């Protein structure tokens, strides 16, 4: 696993991220199977190209500790990358890595989640 410091972050705080060759399909699917984590991934996909979204950007109807758990699962599975900027932890979708490893998977899952949200009348 790499850390933020190893990838050039100016912060002394580091977070472990799997190398692309360490990312496993079953871990990615597990991470994407949870509705709260899917909500995070959908928001990150909508904001691709941005420098990242802070954890406080997401208004999840769960406790702070549960929210932290969801972000950790997403990071450790290789779905997102988290980078400290000052006191904020920014989150970005690892689309390039996921697309290279599992072509079409992320787009298919995001499209299916959007169709489900429309069918159920949920917020996108």
Tab-separated table of N, CA and C in Angstrom:
chain	number	residue	atom	x	y	z
A	1	UNK	N	0.841	-1.188	0.000
A	1	UNK	CA	0.000	0.000	0.000
A	1	UNK	C	0.875	1.235	0.000
A	2	UNK	N	0.393	2.255	-0.674
A	2	UNK	CA	1.105	3.524	-0.657
A	2	UNK	C	0.482	4.426	0.390
A	3	UNK	N	1.220	5.455	0.753
A	3	UNK	CA	0.695	6.448	1.675
A	3	UNK	C	0.689	7.793	0.984
A	4	UNK	N	-0.053	8.732	1.532
A	4	UNK	CA	-0.111	10.072	0.948
A	4	UNK	C	1.270	10.704	0.907
A	5	UNK	N	2.096	10.489	1.920
A	5	UNK	CA	3.435	11.070	1.937
A	5	UNK	C	4.272	10.499	0.807
A	6	UNK	N	4.105	9.217	0.526
A	6	UNK	CA	4.886	8.591	-0.534
A	6	UNK	C	4.457	9.080	-1.911
A	7	UNK	N	3.244	9.592	-2.012
A	7	UNK	CA	2.754	10.053	-3.305
A	7	UNK	C	2.869	11.557	-3.456
A	8	UNK	N	3.590	12.217	-2.553
A	8	UNK	CA	3.890	13.621	-2.739
A	8	UNK	C	3.074	14.601	-1.914
A	9	UNK	N	2.298	14.165	-0.963
A	9	UNK	CA	1.540	15.079	-0.129
A	9	UNK	C	2.483	15.859	0.775
A	10	UNK	N	2.150	17.133	1.006
A	10	UNK	CA	2.977	17.959	1.879
A	10	UNK	C	2.660	17.719	3.350
A	11	UNK	N	1.623	16.979	3.632
A	11	UNK	CA	1.195	16.752	5.004
A	11	UNK	C	2.016	15.649	5.663
A	12	UNK	N	2.165	15.755	6.984
A	12	UNK	CA	2.852	14.699	7.713
A	12	UNK	C	1.892	13.554	8.024
A	13	UNK	N	0.613	13.781	7.868
A	13	UNK	CA	-0.372	12.721	8.088
A	13	UNK	C	-0.489	11.890	6.817
A	14	UNK	N	-0.505	10.593	6.992
A	14	UNK	CA	-0.564	9.717	5.832
A	14	UNK	C	-1.691	8.712	5.976
A	15	UNK	N	-2.205	8.294	4.858
A	15	UNK	CA	-3.253	7.285	4.815
A	15	UNK	C	-2.818	6.201	3.836
A	16	UNK	N	-3.056	4.961	4.201
A	16	UNK	CA	-2.690	3.842	3.331
A	16	UNK	C	-3.722	3.669	2.218
A	17	UNK	N	-3.216	3.472	1.011
A	17	UNK	CA	-4.051	3.205	-0.160
A	17	UNK	C	-3.481	1.984	-0.875
A	18	UNK	N	-4.337	1.101	-1.359
A	18	UNK	CA	-3.791	-0.044	-2.096
A	18	UNK	C	-3.206	0.399	-3.430
A	19	UNK	N	-2.113	-0.240	-3.822
A	19	UNK	CA	-1.573	-0.057	-5.164
A	19	UNK	C	-2.585	-0.660	-6.143
A	20	UNK	N	-2.610	-0.198	-7.376
A	20	UNK	CA	-3.581	-0.762	-8.334
A	20	UNK	C	-3.552	-2.291	-8.393
A	21	UNK	N	-2.359	-2.890	-8.362
A	21	UNK	CA	-2.287	-4.355	-8.450
A	21	UNK	C	-2.818	-5.052	-7.195
A	22	UNK	N	-3.041	-4.301	-6.127
A	22	UNK	CA	-3.594	-4.868	-4.885
A	22	UNK	C	-5.114	-4.762	-4.819
A	23	UNK	N	-5.721	-4.000	-5.701
A	23	UNK	CA	-7.169	-3.806	-5.681
A	23	UNK	C	-7.852	-5.074	-6.174
A	24	UNK	N	-8.812	-5.559	-5.407
A	24	UNK	CA	-9.525	-6.792	-5.725
A	24	UNK	C	-10.991	-6.497	-6.025
A	25	UNK	N	-11.501	-7.188	-7.014
A	25	UNK	CA	-12.886	-6.999	-7.431
A	25	UNK	C	-13.859	-7.197	-6.275
A	26	UNK	N	-13.654	-8.245	-5.486
A	26	UNK	CA	-14.596	-8.515	-4.393
A	26	UNK	C	-14.606	-7.395	-3.361
A	27	UNK	N	-13.466	-6.752	-3.123
A	27	UNK	CA	-13.413	-5.632	-2.180
A	27	UNK	C	-14.133	-4.414	-2.749
A	28	UNK	N	-13.952	-4.165	-4.039
A	28	UNK	CA	-14.637	-3.049	-4.694
A	28	UNK	C	-16.148	-3.269	-4.668
A	29	UNK	N	-16.583	-4.471	-5.015
A	29	UNK	CA	-18.023	-4.763	-5.016
A	29	UNK	C	-18.602	-4.664	-3.610
A	30	UNK	N	-17.860	-5.133	-2.614
A	30	UNK	CA	-18.313	-5.002	-1.222
A	30	UNK	C	-18.481	-3.528	-0.852
A	31	UNK	N	-17.498	-2.714	-1.218
A	31	UNK	CA	-17.564	-1.289	-0.896
A	31	UNK	C	-18.751	-0.624	-1.579
A	32	UNK	N	-19.014	-0.999	-2.824
A	32	UNK	CA	-20.100	-0.376	-3.576
A	32	UNK	C	-21.481	-0.914	-3.192
A	33	UNK	N	-21.531	-2.005	-2.445
A	33	UNK	CA	-22.811	-2.628	-2.099
A	33	UNK	C	-23.590	-1.870	-1.032
A	34	UNK	N	-22.934	-1.009	-0.290
A	34	UNK	CA	-23.603	-0.289	0.791
A	34	UNK	C	-24.235	1.002	0.263
A	35	UNK	N	-25.493	1.285	0.606
A	35	UNK	CA	-26.163	2.498	0.101
A	35	UNK	C	-25.465	3.807	0.481
A	36	UNK	N	-24.907	3.904	1.672
A	36	UNK	CA	-24.222	5.138	2.066
A	36	UNK	C	-22.933	5.315	1.269
A	37	UNK	N	-22.204	4.236	1.089
A	37	UNK	CA	-20.971	4.325	0.308
A	37	UNK	C	-21.287	4.613	-1.157
A	38	UNK	N	-22.358	4.039	-1.671
A	38	UNK	CA	-22.748	4.328	-3.050
A	38	UNK	C	-23.129	5.799	-3.197
A	39	UNK	N	-23.750	6.360	-2.194
A	39	UNK	CA	-24.090	7.786	-2.221
A	39	UNK	C	-22.823	8.636	-2.340
A	40	UNK	N	-21.798	8.269	-1.593
A	40	UNK	CA	-20.519	8.979	-1.652
A	40	UNK	C	-19.900	8.840	-3.042
A	41	UNK	N	-19.870	7.632	-3.571
A	41	UNK	CA	-19.259	7.386	-4.877
A	41	UNK	C	-20.010	8.135	-5.977
A	42	UNK	N	-21.321	8.155	-5.906
A	42	UNK	CA	-22.096	8.886	-6.917
A	42	UNK	C	-21.793	10.381	-6.866
A	43	UNK	N	-21.673	10.929	-5.674
A	43	UNK	CA	-21.345	12.359	-5.540
A	43	UNK	C	-19.944	12.631	-6.075
A	44	UNK	N	-18.997	11.759	-5.768
A	44	UNK	CA	-17.638	11.948	-6.266
A	44	UNK	C	-17.600	11.847	-7.796
A	45	UNK	N	-18.385	10.952	-8.355
A	45	UNK	CA	-18.429	10.804	-9.813
A	45	UNK	C	-19.002	12.060	-10.461
A	46	UNK	N	-19.994	12.678	-9.823
A	46	UNK	CA	-20.575	13.913	-10.361
A	46	UNK	C	-19.580	15.064	-10.312
A	47	UNK	N	-18.676	15.027	-9.356
A	47	UNK	CA	-17.715	16.121	-9.154
A	47	UNK	C	-16.321	15.781	-9.672
A	48	UNK	N	-16.223	14.809	-10.562
A	48	UNK	CA	-14.899	14.432	-11.084
A	48	UNK	C	-14.237	15.630	-11.735
A	49	UNK	N	-12.940	15.696	-11.598
A	49	UNK	CA	-12.192	16.830	-12.117
A	49	UNK	C	-11.947	17.878	-11.049
A	50	UNK	N	-12.722	17.832	-9.974
A	50	UNK	CA	-12.506	18.753	-8.856
A	50	UNK	C	-11.296	18.263	-8.065
A	51	UNK	N	-10.768	19.120	-7.222
A	51	UNK	CA	-9.604	18.753	-6.407
A	51	UNK	C	-9.962	17.718	-5.344
A	52	UNK	N	-11.230	17.451	-5.167
A	52	UNK	CA	-11.694	16.497	-4.168
A	52	UNK	C	-12.766	17.122	-3.307
A	53	UNK	N	-13.532	16.272	-2.675
A	53	UNK	CA	-14.596	16.729	-1.785
A	53	UNK	C	-14.235	16.349	-0.360
A	54	UNK	N	-14.408	17.292	0.555
A	54	UNK	CA	-14.105	17.006	1.957
A	54	UNK	C	-15.170	16.076	2.528
A	55	UNK	N	-14.809	15.374	3.565
A	55	UNK	CA	-15.759	14.470	4.215
A	55	UNK	C	-16.994	15.224	4.701
A	56	UNK	N	-16.807	16.477	5.121
A	56	UNK	CA	-17.935	17.267	5.628
A	56	UNK	C	-18.905	17.673	4.520
A	57	UNK	N	-18.514	17.542	3.259
A	57	UNK	CA	-19.397	17.842	2.133
A	57	UNK	C	-20.596	16.895	2.110
A	58	UNK	N	-20.367	15.668	2.538
A	58	UNK	CA	-21.386	14.623	2.455
A	58	UNK	C	-22.278	14.662	3.688
A	59	UNK	N	-23.557	14.768	3.457
A	59	UNK	CA	-24.519	14.770	4.557
A	59	UNK	C	-25.170	13.398	4.626
A	60	UNK	N	-24.478	12.479	5.266
A	60	UNK	CA	-24.978	11.123	5.395
A	60	UNK	C	-25.769	10.986	6.693
A	61	UNK	N	-26.901	10.282	6.650
A	61	UNK	CA	-27.733	10.139	7.850
A	61	UNK	C	-27.222	9.046	8.789
A	62	UNK	N	-25.944	9.159	9.158
A	62	UNK	CA	-25.312	8.197	10.055
A	62	UNK	C	-24.427	8.970	11.032
A	63	UNK	N	-23.984	8.292	12.078
A	63	UNK	CA	-23.109	8.938	13.051
A	63	UNK	C	-21.741	9.233	12.415
A	64	UNK	N	-20.983	10.107	13.048
A	64	UNK	CA	-19.669	10.467	12.531
A	64	UNK	C	-18.757	9.243	12.461
A	65	UNK	N	-18.825	8.386	13.472
A	65	UNK	CA	-17.969	7.195	13.468
A	65	UNK	C	-18.348	6.235	12.338
A	66	UNK	N	-19.632	6.118	12.045
A	66	UNK	CA	-20.071	5.274	10.941
A	66	UNK	C	-19.643	5.874	9.614
A	67	UNK	N	-19.726	7.184	9.499
A	67	UNK	CA	-19.270	7.878	8.298
A	67	UNK	C	-17.783	7.615	8.080
A	68	UNK	N	-17.000	7.717	9.134
A	68	UNK	CA	-15.564	7.445	9.063
A	68	UNK	C	-15.318	6.016	8.579
A	69	UNK	N	-16.101	5.079	9.092
A	69	UNK	CA	-15.986	3.676	8.674
A	69	UNK	C	-16.239	3.540	7.173
A	70	UNK	N	-17.291	4.179	6.675
A	70	UNK	CA	-17.621	4.076	5.250
A	70	UNK	C	-16.486	4.618	4.373
A	71	UNK	N	-15.914	5.752	4.752
A	71	UNK	CA	-14.802	6.304	3.980
A	71	UNK	C	-13.584	5.382	4.035
A	72	UNK	N	-13.342	4.767	5.190
A	72	UNK	CA	-12.212	3.842	5.315
A	72	UNK	C	-12.401	2.634	4.398
A	73	UNK	N	-13.609	2.070	4.363
A	73	UNK	CA	-13.886	0.925	3.485
A	73	UNK	C	-13.663	1.314	2.025
A	74	UNK	N	-14.143	2.483	1.638
A	74	UNK	CA	-13.950	2.939	0.256
A	74	UNK	C	-12.462	3.122	-0.059
A	75	UNK	N	-11.711	3.700	0.874
A	75	UNK	CA	-10.279	3.923	0.661
A	75	UNK	C	-9.520	2.613	0.614
A	76	UNK	N	-9.745	1.742	1.575
A	76	UNK	CA	-8.986	0.498	1.657
A	76	UNK	C	-9.318	-0.477	0.531
A	77	UNK	N	-10.491	-0.342	-0.076
A	77	UNK	CA	-10.853	-1.196	-1.210
A	77	UNK	C	-10.276	-0.667	-2.515
A	78	UNK	N	-9.821	0.586	-2.517
A	78	UNK	CA	-9.259	1.184	-3.716
A	78	UNK	C	-10.248	1.989	-4.531
A	79	UNK	N	-11.441	2.228	-3.998
A	79	UNK	CA	-12.459	2.989	-4.728
A	79	UNK	C	-12.167	4.486	-4.686
A	80	UNK	N	-11.665	4.978	-3.555
A	80	UNK	CA	-11.353	6.407	-3.435
A	80	UNK	C	-9.917	6.592	-2.955
A	81	UNK	N	-9.429	7.798	-3.148
A	81	UNK	CA	-8.151	8.227	-2.588
A	81	UNK	C	-8.469	9.389	-1.651
A	82	UNK	N	-7.871	9.374	-0.465
A	82	UNK	CA	-8.063	10.449	0.507
A	82	UNK	C	-6.736	11.167	0.715
A	83	UNK	N	-6.804	12.488	0.691
A	83	UNK	CA	-5.619	13.324	0.809
A	83	UNK	C	-5.903	14.418	1.820
A	84	UNK	N	-4.999	14.598	2.771
A	84	UNK	CA	-5.156	15.702	3.716
A	84	UNK	C	-4.739	17.003	3.054
A	85	UNK	N	-5.569	18.036	3.208
A	85	UNK	CA	-5.242	19.411	2.821
A	85	UNK	C	-5.584	20.259	4.030
A	86	UNK	N	-4.556	20.644	4.766
A	86	UNK	CA	-4.798	21.355	6.013
A	86	UNK	C	-5.499	20.417	6.977
A	87	UNK	N	-6.632	20.874	7.498
A	87	UNK	CA	-7.386	20.032	8.427
A	87	UNK	C	-8.448	19.201	7.722
A	88	UNK	N	-8.637	19.427	6.431
A	88	UNK	CA	-9.671	18.695	5.676
A	88	UNK	C	-9.081	17.444	5.037
A	89	UNK	N	-9.891	16.411	4.989
A	89	UNK	CA	-9.523	15.195	4.280
A	89	UNK	C	-10.344	15.201	2.988
A	90	UNK	N	-9.642	15.333	1.854
A	90	UNK	CA	-10.317	15.380	0.565
A	90	UNK	C	-10.416	13.990	-0.034
A	91	UNK	N	-11.519	13.749	-0.708
A	91	UNK	CA	-11.802	12.449	-1.299
A	91	UNK	C	-11.936	12.582	-2.803
A	92	UNK	N	-11.285	11.680	-3.528
A	92	UNK	CA	-11.405	11.633	-4.980
A	92	UNK	C	-11.632	10.191	-5.400
A	93	UNK	N	-12.405	10.025	-6.447
A	93	UNK	CA	-12.697	8.715	-7.000
A	93	UNK	C	-11.482	8.228	-7.787
A	94	UNK	N	-11.116	6.992	-7.611
A	94	UNK	CA	-9.975	6.418	-8.333
A	94	UNK	C	-10.452	5.816	-9.659
A	95	UNK	N	-11.119	6.623	-10.458
A	95	UNK	CA	-11.720	6.139	-11.699
A	95	UNK	C	-10.683	5.532	-12.643
A	96	UNK	N	-9.548	6.204	-12.832
A	96	UNK	CA	-8.549	5.684	-13.768
A	96	UNK	C	-8.096	4.283	-13.375
A	97	UNK	N	-7.814	4.078	-12.093
A	97	UNK	CA	-7.387	2.751	-11.634
A	97	UNK	C	-8.499	1.728	-11.807
A	98	UNK	N	-9.718	2.092	-11.414
A	98	UNK	CA	-10.835	1.154	-11.513
A	98	UNK	C	-11.166	0.827	-12.963
A	99	UNK	N	-11.136	1.839	-13.833
A	99	UNK	CA	-11.426	1.593	-15.251
A	99	UNK	C	-10.358	0.710	-15.894
A	100	UNK	N	-9.111	0.892	-15.499
A	100	UNK	CA	-8.031	0.069	-16.059
A	100	UNK	C	-8.143	-1.387	-15.601
A	101	UNK	N	-8.515	-1.569	-14.335
A	101	UNK	CA	-8.613	-2.920	-13.780
A	101	UNK	C	-9.897	-3.634	-14.167
A	102	UNK	N	-11.004	-2.907	-14.148
A	102	UNK	CA	-12.335	-3.491	-14.369
A	102	UNK	C	-13.100	-2.628	-15.375
A	103	UNK	N	-12.741	-2.709	-16.664
A	103	UNK	CA	-13.351	-1.825	-17.667
A	103	UNK	C	-14.878	-1.886	-17.654
A	104	UNK	N	-15.495	-0.715	-17.561
A	104	UNK	CA	-16.950	-0.608	-17.608
A	104	UNK	C	-17.664	-0.835	-16.294
A	105	UNK	N	-16.984	-1.369	-15.303
A	105	UNK	CA	-17.657	-1.693	-14.035
A	105	UNK	C	-18.227	-0.450	-13.367
A	106	UNK	N	-17.397	0.561	-13.172
A	106	UNK	CA	-17.847	1.754	-12.463
A	106	UNK	C	-18.984	2.443	-13.203
A	107	UNK	N	-18.854	2.597	-14.508
A	107	UNK	CA	-19.927	3.227	-15.289
A	107	UNK	C	-21.220	2.433	-15.190
A	108	UNK	N	-21.129	1.109	-15.251
A	108	UNK	CA	-22.330	0.264	-15.150
A	108	UNK	C	-22.992	0.385	-13.788
A	109	UNK	N	-22.184	0.362	-12.744
A	109	UNK	CA	-22.733	0.459	-11.383
A	109	UNK	C	-23.356	1.833	-11.158
A	110	UNK	N	-22.684	2.885	-11.607
A	110	UNK	CA	-23.234	4.240	-11.444
A	110	UNK	C	-24.532	4.414	-12.230
A	111	UNK	N	-24.586	3.867	-13.441
A	111	UNK	CA	-25.813	3.959	-14.242
A	111	UNK	C	-26.946	3.182	-13.585
A	112	UNK	N	-26.640	2.012	-13.069
A	112	UNK	CA	-27.663	1.210	-12.383
A	112	UNK	C	-28.159	1.913	-11.127
A	113	UNK	N	-27.249	2.539	-10.382
A	113	UNK	CA	-27.636	3.267	-9.164
A	113	UNK	C	-28.516	4.462	-9.511
A	114	UNK	N	-28.219	5.142	-10.618
A	114	UNK	CA	-29.046	6.280	-11.045
A	114	UNK	C	-30.443	5.806	-11.454
A	115	UNK	N	-30.503	4.695	-12.171
A	115	UNK	CA	-31.817	4.149	-12.560
A	115	UNK	C	-32.618	3.744	-11.329
A	116	UNK	N	-31.957	3.135	-10.368
A	116	UNK	CA	-32.654	2.742	-9.138
A	116	UNK	C	-33.162	3.963	-8.392
A	117	UNK	N	-32.340	4.997	-8.284
A	117	UNK	CA	-32.756	6.218	-7.594
A	117	UNK	C	-33.965	6.836	-8.281
A	118	UNK	N	-33.969	6.858	-9.610
A	118	UNK	CA	-35.120	7.378	-10.352
A	118	UNK	C	-36.361	6.529	-10.089
A	119	UNK	N	-36.184	5.206	-10.140
A	119	UNK	CA	-37.309	4.279	-9.938
A	119	UNK	C	-37.909	4.431	-8.549
A	120	UNK	N	-37.054	4.652	-7.560
A	120	UNK	CA	-37.519	4.754	-6.172
A	120	UNK	C	-37.830	6.171	-5.738
A	121	UNK	N	-37.609	7.138	-6.643
A	121	UNK	CA	-37.879	8.534	-6.321
A	121	UNK	C	-36.918	9.105	-5.306
A	122	UNK	N	-35.674	8.611	-5.317
A	122	UNK	CA	-34.668	9.099	-4.379
A	122	UNK	C	-33.881	10.226	-5.025
A	123	UNK	N	-33.192	11.003	-4.178
A	123	UNK	CA	-32.315	12.059	-4.682
A	123	UNK	C	-31.169	11.439	-5.446
A	124	UNK	N	-30.745	12.096	-6.493
A	124	UNK	CA	-29.596	11.615	-7.266
A	124	UNK	C	-28.308	12.016	-6.635
